[in-house]
Coordinates of C-alpha atoms in Angstrom, one line a residue:
M13 CA 331.4 84.2 5.5
T14 CA 330.6 80.6 4.9
S15 CA 326.8 79.9 4.9
L16 CA 325.1 76.7 6.2
N17 CA 322.5 75.3 3.8
L18 CA 320.2 73.6 6.2
V19 CA 317.2 71.6 4.8
L20 CA 314.4 71.8 7.3
P21 CA 311.4 69.5 7.3
A22 CA 308.3 71.0 5.6
G23 CA 306.4 73.3 7.9
L24 CA 309.4 74.5 10.0
T25 CA 310.7 77.1 7.7
A26 CA 308.5 79.7 9.3
L27 CA 310.1 79.4 12.8
P28 CA 311.5 82.6 14.3
S29 CA 315.2 83.1 14.2
L30 CA 317.4 82.7 17.2
A31 CA 318.1 86.4 17.4
E32 CA 314.3 87.2 17.3
K33 CA 313.2 84.8 20.0
P34 CA 316.1 83.0 21.7
I35 CA 314.1 81.5 24.6
P36 CA 312.3 78.6 22.7
Y37 CA 315.6 77.5 21.3
L38 CA 317.3 77.7 24.7
I39 CA 314.6 75.6 26.3
T40 CA 314.8 73.1 23.4
A41 CA 318.6 72.8 23.7
I42 CA 318.3 72.2 27.5
L43 CA 315.7 69.5 26.9
L44 CA 317.8 67.8 24.3
L45 CA 320.8 67.8 26.5
S46 CA 318.8 66.5 29.5
V47 CA 317.3 63.7 27.4
T48 CA 320.7 62.8 25.9
Y49 CA 322.3 62.8 29.4
C50 CA 319.6 60.7 31.0
A51 CA 319.6 58.2 28.2
G52 CA 323.3 57.8 28.5
V53 CA 323.2 57.3 32.3
R54 CA 320.3 54.8 32.2
R55 CA 321.2 53.0 29.0
P56 CA 321.7 49.2 29.3
K57 CA 325.3 48.3 28.8
L58 CA 325.0 46.7 25.4
P59 CA 326.9 47.0 22.1
I60 CA 325.3 49.5 19.7
L61 CA 324.9 48.2 16.2
N62 CA 324.4 51.5 14.3
P63 CA 325.3 54.6 16.5
K64 CA 325.4 56.9 13.5
T65 CA 322.2 55.8 11.6
T66 CA 319.8 58.6 10.9
T67 CA 316.0 58.2 11.1
K68 CA 315.8 58.3 7.3
E69 CA 318.4 55.6 7.0
F70 CA 316.7 53.4 9.6
M71 CA 313.3 53.7 7.8
L72 CA 314.8 52.7 4.5
K73 CA 317.3 50.0 5.6
S74 CA 315.7 48.5 8.7
K75 CA 315.5 45.0 7.4
Q76 CA 319.2 45.0 6.5
L77 CA 320.0 46.4 9.9
F78 CA 318.2 43.6 11.7
E79 CA 319.9 41.0 9.5
E80 CA 323.3 42.7 10.2
G81 CA 322.5 42.7 14.0
R82 CA 321.7 39.0 13.9
K83 CA 325.1 38.2 12.3
K84 CA 327.2 40.6 14.3
F85 CA 325.6 39.7 17.7
P86 CA 324.3 36.1 17.3
N87 CA 322.0 35.0 20.1
Q88 CA 322.7 38.0 22.2
P89 CA 321.0 41.4 23.0
Y90 CA 322.2 44.6 21.4
M91 CA 321.2 48.2 21.0
M92 CA 319.8 49.7 17.7
Q93 CA 319.5 53.3 16.9
T94 CA 315.9 53.9 15.5
Y95 CA 313.4 56.6 14.9
L96 CA 312.3 56.2 18.6
G97 CA 315.9 56.6 19.8
N98 CA 317.7 53.5 21.1
A99 CA 315.9 50.2 21.2
V100 CA 317.0 47.0 23.0
V101 CA 316.8 44.1 20.5
L102 CA 316.6 40.7 22.2
P103 CA 317.3 37.4 20.4
P104 CA 314.2 35.2 19.9
Q105 CA 315.7 32.7 22.3
M106 CA 314.7 35.1 25.1
L107 CA 311.1 35.3 23.9
D108 CA 309.8 32.7 26.3
E109 CA 311.3 34.6 29.2
V110 CA 309.9 38.0 28.4
K111 CA 306.6 37.2 26.6
N112 CA 304.5 37.4 29.7
L113 CA 306.4 39.9 31.8
L114 CA 304.1 42.5 33.3
E115 CA 307.0 45.0 33.3
L116 CA 307.0 45.0 29.5
D117 CA 303.8 46.4 27.9
F118 CA 302.6 46.5 24.3
W119 CA 300.2 49.4 24.5
P120 CA 302.7 52.1 25.5
A121 CA 304.8 50.9 22.5
V122 CA 301.9 51.6 20.2
E123 CA 301.2 55.0 21.7
K124 CA 304.9 55.9 21.6
D125 CA 305.3 54.7 18.0
H126 CA 302.3 56.6 16.7
N127 CA 302.4 59.7 19.0
G128 CA 299.1 58.8 20.6
H129 CA 299.8 61.3 23.4
L130 CA 299.6 64.2 20.9
P131 CA 296.4 66.0 19.8
G132 CA 295.1 64.5 16.6
F133 CA 296.6 61.1 17.3
E134 CA 294.2 60.0 20.1
P135 CA 293.1 56.8 18.3
F136 CA 296.6 55.5 19.0
K137 CA 296.3 56.0 22.7
A138 CA 297.0 53.0 24.9
N139 CA 293.8 50.9 24.9
Y140 CA 293.7 48.3 27.6
E141 CA 290.0 47.7 27.2
G142 CA 290.4 46.7 23.5
P143 CA 291.3 43.0 24.1
N144 CA 288.4 42.6 26.5
M145 CA 286.0 44.0 23.9
I146 CA 287.4 41.7 21.2
N147 CA 287.3 38.6 23.4
R148 CA 283.9 39.2 24.9
H149 CA 282.1 40.4 21.7
L150 CA 284.0 40.4 18.4
T151 CA 285.3 36.8 18.6
K152 CA 281.8 35.6 19.4
S153 CA 280.4 37.2 16.3
L154 CA 282.4 35.4 13.7
S155 CA 279.4 33.8 12.0
K156 CA 278.1 37.3 11.1
I157 CA 281.1 37.9 8.8
S158 CA 279.7 35.2 6.4
R159 CA 276.4 36.9 6.2
Y160 CA 277.9 40.4 5.6
V161 CA 280.2 39.0 2.8
R162 CA 277.3 37.6 0.8
N163 CA 274.9 40.5 1.5
P164 CA 275.0 42.5 -1.8
S165 CA 274.4 45.8 0.0
N166 CA 277.7 45.4 1.8
R167 CA 279.8 44.5 -1.2
Q168 CA 278.4 46.6 -4.1
G169 CA 281.3 47.4 -6.4
S170 CA 283.7 45.1 -4.7
P171 CA 285.7 42.4 -6.5
L172 CA 283.2 39.8 -5.4
T173 CA 280.5 41.4 -7.6
L174 CA 282.6 42.0 -10.7
P175 CA 280.8 40.1 -13.5
R176 CA 283.5 40.3 -16.2
S177 CA 284.6 37.0 -17.6
D178 CA 287.5 38.5 -19.5
W179 CA 290.9 39.2 -18.0
H180 CA 291.1 42.6 -16.4
E181 CA 293.3 44.4 -13.9
M182 CA 292.9 44.3 -10.2
W183 CA 294.9 46.4 -7.7
P184 CA 295.0 44.2 -4.6
S185 CA 296.1 47.0 -2.2
R186 CA 293.2 49.1 -3.3
D187 CA 290.4 46.7 -4.2
L188 CA 291.0 44.3 -1.3
A189 CA 291.1 47.2 1.2
A190 CA 287.6 48.3 0.0
L191 CA 286.4 44.7 0.2
V192 CA 287.7 44.2 3.8
A193 CA 286.4 47.6 4.8
R194 CA 282.9 46.8 3.6
T195 CA 282.9 43.4 5.2
S196 CA 284.0 44.8 8.5
A197 CA 282.0 48.0 8.5
R198 CA 278.6 46.4 9.1
L199 CA 279.9 44.5 12.1
F200 CA 281.9 47.4 13.5
L201 CA 279.6 50.3 12.8
G202 CA 276.0 49.0 12.7
E203 CA 273.4 49.2 10.0
E204 CA 273.0 53.0 10.2
L205 CA 276.6 54.2 10.3
C206 CA 278.1 51.8 7.8
R207 CA 276.0 53.4 5.1
N208 CA 276.7 57.0 6.3
T209 CA 278.7 58.6 3.5
D210 CA 279.8 61.4 5.8
W211 CA 281.5 58.9 8.1
V212 CA 283.1 57.0 5.2
R213 CA 284.5 60.2 3.8
A214 CA 285.7 61.6 7.1
S215 CA 287.2 58.4 8.4
S216 CA 289.0 57.7 5.1
A217 CA 290.4 61.2 5.1
Y218 CA 291.7 60.8 8.6
T219 CA 293.3 57.4 8.0
H220 CA 295.0 58.8 4.9
T221 CA 296.2 61.9 6.7
V222 CA 297.3 60.5 10.0
F223 CA 299.7 57.9 8.6
Q224 CA 301.4 60.7 6.6
A225 CA 301.6 62.7 9.8
V226 CA 303.1 59.8 11.7
Q227 CA 305.8 59.4 9.2
V228 CA 306.6 63.1 9.1
L229 CA 306.8 63.3 12.9
R230 CA 309.2 60.3 13.0
Q231 CA 311.8 62.6 11.4
F232 CA 312.0 64.6 14.6
P233 CA 313.5 63.6 17.9
P234 CA 310.7 62.5 20.3
V235 CA 311.2 65.6 22.5
L236 CA 310.5 67.9 19.6
R237 CA 307.4 66.2 18.3
P238 CA 304.9 68.1 20.4
I239 CA 306.3 71.4 18.9
A240 CA 306.3 70.0 15.4
N241 CA 302.8 68.7 15.9
R242 CA 301.6 72.2 16.6
L243 CA 303.3 73.8 13.6
L244 CA 303.3 71.3 10.7
P245 CA 300.4 71.6 8.2
I246 CA 300.0 67.9 7.9
C247 CA 299.4 67.6 11.6
K248 CA 296.9 70.5 11.5
Q249 CA 295.1 68.6 8.8
T250 CA 295.1 65.5 11.0
R251 CA 293.5 67.3 13.9
A252 CA 290.9 68.8 11.6
A253 CA 290.2 65.3 10.1
L254 CA 289.7 63.8 13.5
K255 CA 287.4 66.5 14.5
A256 CA 285.3 65.8 11.4
C257 CA 285.0 62.2 12.4
R258 CA 283.9 63.1 15.9
D259 CA 281.4 65.5 14.6
V260 CA 279.8 62.8 12.4
M261 CA 279.8 60.2 15.2
R262 CA 278.5 62.4 18.0
P263 CA 274.8 62.7 16.8
V264 CA 274.7 58.9 16.0
V265 CA 275.7 58.0 19.6
A266 CA 273.4 60.6 21.0
A267 CA 270.5 59.3 19.0
R268 CA 271.0 55.8 20.2
Q269 CA 271.2 57.0 23.8
A270 CA 268.0 59.0 23.3
R271 CA 266.1 55.9 22.0
K272 CA 267.2 53.9 25.0
L273 CA 266.1 56.6 27.4
E274 CA 262.8 57.0 25.6
A275 CA 262.1 53.3 25.7
S276 CA 263.1 53.1 29.4
A277 CA 260.7 56.0 30.2
K278 CA 257.9 54.2 28.5
G279 CA 258.6 51.0 30.3
E280 CA 259.5 49.3 27.1
P281 CA 262.6 47.1 26.3
E282 CA 265.6 49.2 25.2
P283 CA 266.7 48.8 21.6
V284 CA 269.6 46.4 21.2
Y285 CA 272.6 47.3 19.0
D286 CA 274.8 44.3 18.4
D287 CA 277.9 46.0 16.9
A288 CA 281.3 47.3 17.9
L289 CA 280.0 50.8 18.4
E290 CA 277.8 49.5 21.2
W291 CA 280.5 47.1 22.5
C292 CA 283.0 49.9 22.8
Q293 CA 280.5 52.0 24.7
K294 CA 280.1 49.1 27.2
E295 CA 283.8 48.2 27.6
Y296 CA 285.8 51.4 27.1
A297 CA 286.4 54.2 29.6
A298 CA 283.8 56.9 29.5
D299 CA 286.3 59.6 28.4
R300 CA 287.3 57.7 25.3
D301 CA 285.7 59.3 22.3
P302 CA 283.5 56.8 20.3
A303 CA 285.0 58.0 17.0
D304 CA 288.5 57.4 18.2
S305 CA 287.6 53.9 19.2
Q306 CA 286.0 53.1 15.8
I307 CA 289.0 54.5 13.9
S308 CA 291.4 52.6 16.0
L309 CA 289.5 49.3 15.5
A310 CA 289.3 49.9 11.8
M311 CA 293.0 50.6 11.4
V312 CA 294.1 47.5 13.3
A313 CA 291.5 45.3 11.6
I314 CA 291.4 46.4 8.0
H315 CA 295.0 47.3 7.0
P316 CA 296.8 44.2 8.3
T317 CA 294.0 41.9 7.0
T318 CA 294.2 43.6 3.6
D319 CA 297.9 43.2 3.4
Q320 CA 297.8 39.5 4.4
L321 CA 295.1 38.8 1.9
T322 CA 297.1 40.5 -0.8
E323 CA 300.2 38.5 0.0
T324 CA 298.3 35.3 0.0
M325 CA 296.7 35.9 -3.3
I326 CA 300.1 36.8 -4.8
Q327 CA 301.6 33.6 -3.5
I328 CA 298.7 31.5 -4.9
A329 CA 299.3 33.2 -8.2
R330 CA 303.0 32.4 -8.1
H331 CA 302.0 28.7 -7.5
P332 CA 299.0 28.2 -9.8
E333 CA 298.8 24.5 -9.0
L334 CA 297.2 25.6 -5.7
F335 CA 294.0 26.8 -7.4
E336 CA 292.7 23.3 -8.1
L337 CA 293.9 21.9 -4.7
L338 CA 292.3 24.7 -2.7
R339 CA 289.1 24.7 -4.7
E340 CA 288.8 20.9 -4.2
E341 CA 289.3 21.4 -0.4
I342 CA 286.7 24.2 -0.2
T343 CA 284.0 22.4 -2.2
T344 CA 284.5 19.2 -0.3
V345 CA 284.6 20.6 3.3
L346 CA 282.0 23.4 2.9
G347 CA 279.8 21.3 0.6
I348 CA 279.2 18.9 3.6
K349 CA 279.2 21.2 6.6
G350 CA 278.2 24.6 5.2
I351 CA 279.9 27.8 6.3
Q352 CA 280.6 27.4 10.0
K353 CA 283.5 27.7 12.3
T354 CA 284.3 23.9 12.4
A355 CA 284.2 23.7 8.7
L356 CA 286.6 26.6 8.3
Y357 CA 288.9 24.9 10.9
N358 CA 289.1 21.9 8.5
L359 CA 290.3 24.0 5.6
K360 CA 293.8 22.8 6.5
L361 CA 295.5 23.6 3.2
L362 CA 294.0 27.1 3.0
D363 CA 295.0 27.7 6.6
S364 CA 298.6 26.5 5.8
V365 CA 298.8 28.7 2.7
I366 CA 297.9 31.8 4.6
K367 CA 300.2 31.0 7.5
E368 CA 303.1 30.2 5.2
S369 CA 302.5 33.5 3.3
Q370 CA 302.6 35.2 6.7
R371 CA 305.8 33.5 7.7
L372 CA 307.6 34.8 4.6
K373 CA 306.0 38.3 4.9
P374 CA 304.7 39.2 8.3
V375 CA 303.2 42.7 8.7
S376 CA 306.2 43.8 10.7
I377 CA 310.0 43.1 11.1
S378 CA 309.4 43.2 14.8
N379 CA 306.1 41.6 15.9
F380 CA 307.2 41.8 19.5
R381 CA 307.4 45.4 20.6
R382 CA 307.2 46.5 24.1
V383 CA 308.0 49.4 26.4
A384 CA 309.4 48.8 29.9
V385 CA 306.8 50.3 32.3
S386 CA 309.1 49.5 35.3
D387 CA 312.7 48.4 35.8
V388 CA 313.3 44.7 35.4
T389 CA 316.4 42.5 35.4
L390 CA 316.5 39.4 33.1
S391 CA 318.0 36.1 33.8
N392 CA 321.2 37.0 32.0
G393 CA 321.7 40.0 34.2
L394 CA 320.5 42.5 31.6
R395 CA 318.7 45.4 33.3
L396 CA 315.9 47.0 31.4
C397 CA 315.0 50.5 32.6
K398 CA 311.5 52.1 32.7
G399 CA 310.9 53.7 29.3
D400 CA 313.2 51.4 27.3
N401 CA 312.0 50.2 23.9
V402 CA 312.3 46.4 23.7
W403 CA 312.0 44.6 20.4
I404 CA 312.4 41.1 19.1
D405 CA 312.7 40.8 15.3
V406 CA 311.3 38.1 13.1
V407 CA 314.4 37.4 11.0
H408 CA 314.5 33.9 12.4
M409 CA 311.2 33.2 10.5
W410 CA 313.4 33.1 7.4
D411 CA 316.3 31.2 9.1
S412 CA 317.2 27.7 7.7
N413 CA 318.3 26.8 11.2
V414 CA 314.7 27.1 12.3
W415 CA 312.8 26.1 9.2
T416 CA 313.6 23.6 6.5
D417 CA 314.1 25.4 3.2
A418 CA 313.3 28.6 5.0
E419 CA 313.4 30.8 1.9
K420 CA 311.1 28.6 0.0
F421 CA 307.3 28.9 -0.1
D422 CA 305.9 25.5 1.0
P423 CA 302.1 25.6 1.0
C424 CA 301.9 22.3 2.9
R425 CA 304.4 23.2 5.6
F426 CA 301.9 23.6 8.3
V427 CA 299.6 20.8 7.1
K428 CA 302.5 18.5 7.7
L429 CA 303.1 19.9 11.2
R430 CA 299.5 19.1 12.2
G431 CA 300.5 15.4 12.2
T432 CA 303.4 15.8 14.7
E433 CA 303.0 15.8 18.4
R434 CA 305.9 18.2 19.0
D435 CA 304.9 21.0 16.6
H436 CA 301.1 20.6 16.6
H437 CA 300.7 23.7 18.7
M438 CA 302.3 25.9 16.0
A439 CA 300.5 24.4 13.0
H440 CA 297.4 26.5 13.0
L441 CA 297.1 30.0 11.5
V442 CA 295.9 31.5 14.9
S443 CA 298.5 29.8 16.9
T444 CA 301.6 31.7 18.0
S445 CA 305.1 30.5 18.9
P446 CA 308.6 31.8 19.2
E447 CA 309.3 30.3 15.7
H448 CA 306.3 32.0 14.0
M449 CA 305.4 35.5 15.3
G450 CA 303.0 36.4 12.6
F451 CA 300.4 37.5 15.3
G452 CA 303.0 38.3 17.9
H453 CA 303.4 36.0 21.0
G454 CA 302.8 35.9 24.7
R455 CA 300.2 37.5 26.9
Q456 CA 299.7 40.4 24.4
A457 CA 299.6 38.4 21.2
C458 CA 297.0 39.9 18.7
P459 CA 293.6 39.3 20.3
G460 CA 291.9 39.8 17.0
R461 CA 293.7 37.0 15.2
F462 CA 290.6 34.7 15.4
F463 CA 288.5 37.3 13.7
A464 CA 291.1 38.1 11.1
A465 CA 291.7 34.4 10.3
H466 CA 287.9 33.7 10.0
E467 CA 287.4 36.8 7.7
M468 CA 290.4 35.9 5.5
K469 CA 289.3 32.4 5.0
I470 CA 285.7 33.4 4.1
L471 CA 286.9 36.0 1.6
L472 CA 289.4 33.7 0.0
C473 CA 286.8 30.9 -0.3
H474 CA 284.7 33.4 -2.3
M475 CA 287.6 34.6 -4.4
L476 CA 288.9 31.1 -5.2
L477 CA 285.6 29.7 -6.3
K478 CA 284.4 32.8 -8.2
Y479 CA 287.7 34.0 -9.8
D480 CA 290.8 33.1 -11.6
W481 CA 293.8 35.4 -11.2
K482 CA 297.4 35.8 -12.2
I483 CA 300.1 38.4 -11.6
S484 CA 300.2 41.0 -14.3
E485 CA 303.2 40.6 -16.6
G486 CA 306.1 42.6 -15.3
Y487 CA 304.3 43.6 -12.1
D488 CA 305.5 41.0 -9.6
H489 CA 307.4 43.1 -7.1
P490 CA 308.9 42.0 -3.8
P491 CA 307.5 43.2 -0.5
M492 CA 308.6 46.6 0.8
A493 CA 310.3 47.3 4.2
Y494 CA 309.8 50.7 5.6
G495 CA 310.8 51.2 9.2
L496 CA 309.3 48.3 11.1
S497 CA 306.6 47.7 8.5
L498 CA 306.7 45.0 5.8
I499 CA 304.0 45.5 3.2
S500 CA 303.0 43.8 0.0
N501 CA 304.3 46.0 -2.8
P502 CA 301.5 48.3 -3.8
R503 CA 302.8 48.3 -7.4
T504 CA 302.0 44.6 -7.8
T505 CA 298.8 44.1 -9.8
L506 CA 296.8 41.0 -10.7
M507 CA 294.8 40.1 -13.8
I508 CA 291.4 38.6 -12.7
R509 CA 288.4 37.1 -14.4
R510 CA 285.1 35.7 -13.3
R511 CA 284.6 31.9 -13.4
K512 CA 281.7 29.5 -12.8
E513 CA 282.0 28.3 -9.2
E514 CA 281.7 24.7 -8.4
L515 CA 279.7 25.5 -5.2
D516 CA 277.4 28.5 -4.6
L517 CA 278.7 29.8 -1.3
D518 CA 275.8 32.4 -1.1
Q519 CA 273.3 29.5 -0.8
L520 CA 275.1 27.5 1.9
E521 CA 273.8 27.4 5.5
I522 CA 275.7 29.6 7.9
G523 CA 276.4 28.3 11.3
G524 CA 278.3 29.4 14.4

């Protein structure tokens, strides 16, 4: 008899055989047939680019698939087989039509992409209160970032405190992550929790584990992921890690509440906590766990910012003539105005360098991802059905029909645009447009982009004035595409050394 050598994902080898317990397999088969049938009935009538692509192939070849789709179906929608099933890929020419549609929503896309509906993945649940919290509180607290960057207690052991004047190795993906995390932690967590080693340990363990679990679950059809989540060891570890985070956070929140009640009972003013932990308590639904909110905020704030900082430092190292130009701009502008929002706005070359780095390597191949929350028919007659994944890729950000010398890094590209009436709206790092979707576009463009831009500029000012750096010989690797993610290659390392700064940023006046 011929045997079938099936390779099962790790953790599923212990499932009972069909002969032992046929009912679970029968139910699964019926569910799969139902989902397949329904998808076929409701699927938009579009050409399919890659009907036979497996999840693994999509994860490894996604960038090539989008480029192939653009060539095969120029300026028209098509279907792509992905790890989420089929996705409708729209051309960027349709972005202005769909960017503000209420029928297309970003948050269900995040939840669907990261399994936020499953136990252990709750930080990825749809979070409609998040933008309100960011706009009402976080964006208004930008000046605090400057204080936390120069506070030694918040940056001990970070690259900003390394005293060595000889060339030594720096690992951007690791060292910058620690730097951004320390800078953000004081603002997000407050004085008490940002120094809590139990929280740092638990939240780091969860972040490390959950992204592994997300990738493993993507190997399964969506209908099977709840079952896999119950059985896979990595998913069990994820649930345990999240519980540990909640266990650390719970007494901190309870203690704050007790202090408020005690003050109120005595007729005294309640203590004021001006941090994201408090803001989330005010803005978020009561049933949202505070630990989940903090983890979610950290993941969306720290990892993209770290990746963008890394890519910007790499591009500056590839174009060493920028060191002198950027340092001259920083010392001139900040030397007059100090560290305040208007001064950072006038760092036009630095702004352009970051934005151009982002154009060539955004954090995602598709920075416009939505799920249809109700049926909608577009102007070309295309009917999107409730539940459809709708994507617009960013391949046009590298298209010479859109940008002059699109494949070339031009540090002054957006400085030059500031002087033109037509394109002034797209010249700034925080501006979004169909041509540059680094922060997305439309009604659900990244609300934290003002915070991220401010933080990146502050950190780069410190790095540029205090350090020289260059790419380690033989370690200049291109960015990596994995699924929809585009990340700076973690194997790229820099050589860095301390220098005498022309301007002591730690002594400058900090304004709003």
